[in-house]
mmCIF file of C-alpha atoms in Angstrom:
data_model
loop_
_atom_site.group_PDB
_atom_site.id
_atom_site.type_symbol
_atom_site.label_atom_id
_atom_site.label_comp_id
_atom_site.label_asym_id
_atom_site.label_seq_id
_atom_site.Cartn_x
_atom_site.Cartn_y
_atom_site.Cartn_z
ATOM 1 C CA UNK A 242 232.006 155.409 73.984
ATOM 2 C CA UNK A 243 230.789 154.497 77.392
ATOM 3 C CA UNK A 244 229.140 151.202 78.171
ATOM 4 C CA UNK A 245 225.706 152.867 78.345
ATOM 5 C CA UNK A 246 226.121 154.483 74.916
ATOM 6 C CA UNK A 247 227.116 151.129 73.438
ATOM 7 C CA UNK A 248 224.016 149.482 74.900
ATOM 8 C CA UNK A 249 221.743 152.212 73.544
ATOM 9 C CA UNK A 250 223.377 152.058 70.113
ATOM 10 C CA UNK A 251 222.880 148.279 69.958
ATOM 11 C CA UNK A 252 219.176 148.508 70.909
ATOM 12 C CA UNK A 253 218.278 151.049 68.228
ATOM 13 C CA UNK A 254 217.283 149.545 64.878
ATOM 14 C CA UNK A 255 218.936 150.963 61.787
ATOM 15 C CA UNK A 256 217.113 153.767 60.018
ATOM 16 C CA UNK A 257 215.261 152.670 56.869
ATOM 17 C CA UNK A 258 216.716 153.855 53.575
ATOM 18 C CA UNK A 259 214.886 156.688 51.895
ATOM 19 C CA UNK A 260 212.843 155.782 48.875
ATOM 20 C CA UNK A 261 214.037 158.897 47.101
ATOM 21 C CA UNK A 262 215.745 162.076 48.056
ATOM 22 C CA UNK A 263 213.576 165.089 48.867
ATOM 23 C CA UNK A 264 213.177 167.654 46.153
ATOM 24 C CA UNK A 265 212.776 171.394 46.167
ATOM 25 C CA UNK A 266 209.920 172.969 44.285
ATOM 26 C CA UNK A 267 209.028 176.574 43.717
ATOM 27 C CA UNK A 268 206.644 178.556 45.903
ATOM 28 C CA UNK A 269 204.134 178.656 43.052
ATOM 29 C CA UNK A 270 203.911 174.858 43.049
ATOM 30 C CA UNK A 271 203.295 174.920 46.799
ATOM 31 C CA UNK A 272 200.459 177.405 46.365
ATOM 32 C CA UNK A 273 199.011 175.282 43.559
ATOM 33 C CA UNK A 274 199.170 172.227 45.848
ATOM 34 C CA UNK A 275 197.209 174.068 48.546
ATOM 35 C CA UNK A 276 194.682 175.318 45.979
ATOM 36 C CA UNK A 277 194.207 171.755 44.686
ATOM 37 C CA UNK A 278 193.558 170.583 48.232
ATOM 38 C CA UNK A 279 190.948 173.287 48.770
ATOM 39 C CA UNK A 280 189.340 172.372 45.445
ATOM 40 C CA UNK A 281 189.090 168.725 46.510
ATOM 41 C CA UNK A 282 187.654 169.746 49.889
ATOM 42 C CA UNK A 283 185.171 172.150 48.292
ATOM 43 C CA UNK A 284 183.858 169.445 45.973
ATOM 44 C CA UNK A 285 182.625 167.474 48.991
ATOM 45 C CA UNK A 286 182.717 169.949 51.869
ATOM 46 C CA UNK A 287 179.460 168.743 53.446
ATOM 47 C CA UNK A 288 180.737 165.173 53.670
ATOM 48 C CA UNK A 289 184.032 166.257 55.268
ATOM 49 C CA UNK A 290 182.286 168.491 57.780
ATOM 50 C CA UNK A 291 179.832 165.682 58.565
ATOM 51 C CA UNK A 292 182.667 163.235 59.177
ATOM 52 C CA UNK A 293 184.335 165.711 61.551
ATOM 53 C CA UNK A 294 181.079 166.360 63.444
ATOM 54 C CA UNK A 295 180.374 162.629 63.813
ATOM 55 C CA UNK A 296 183.930 162.043 65.045
ATOM 56 C CA UNK A 297 183.631 164.886 67.554
ATOM 57 C CA UNK A 298 180.297 163.557 68.861
ATOM 58 C CA UNK A 299 181.789 160.069 69.221
ATOM 59 C CA UNK A 300 184.786 161.411 71.176
ATOM 60 C CA UNK A 301 182.449 163.470 73.361
ATOM 61 C CA UNK A 302 180.247 160.444 74.081
ATOM 62 C CA UNK A 303 183.233 158.254 74.929
ATOM 63 C CA UNK A 304 184.605 161.001 77.184
ATOM 64 C CA UNK A 305 181.293 161.207 79.040
ATOM 65 C CA UNK A 306 181.356 157.428 79.577
ATOM 66 C CA UNK A 307 184.614 157.855 81.504
ATOM 67 C CA UNK A 308 182.920 160.306 83.894
ATOM 68 C CA UNK A 309 179.847 158.150 84.613
ATOM 69 C CA UNK A 310 180.676 155.652 87.369
ATOM 70 C CA UNK A 311 179.975 152.056 86.448
ATOM 71 C CA UNK A 312 179.442 152.816 82.746
ATOM 72 C CA UNK A 313 182.507 150.875 81.643
#
């Protein structure tokens, strides 16, 4: 290894150990997982949409503040 590679290797922290190994599941379980997510969303869709709209309005307002001179 070159001197540069040694320096880079020493600066990088070790990777954390995995909590558990990944597992494979069938396609049906994946579809069930997505359906469960849609069921949870559908139970409170208005609240989720409201949160997204409020977040969008906040980002829009903060973006406009950057354009107005002397606002910040």
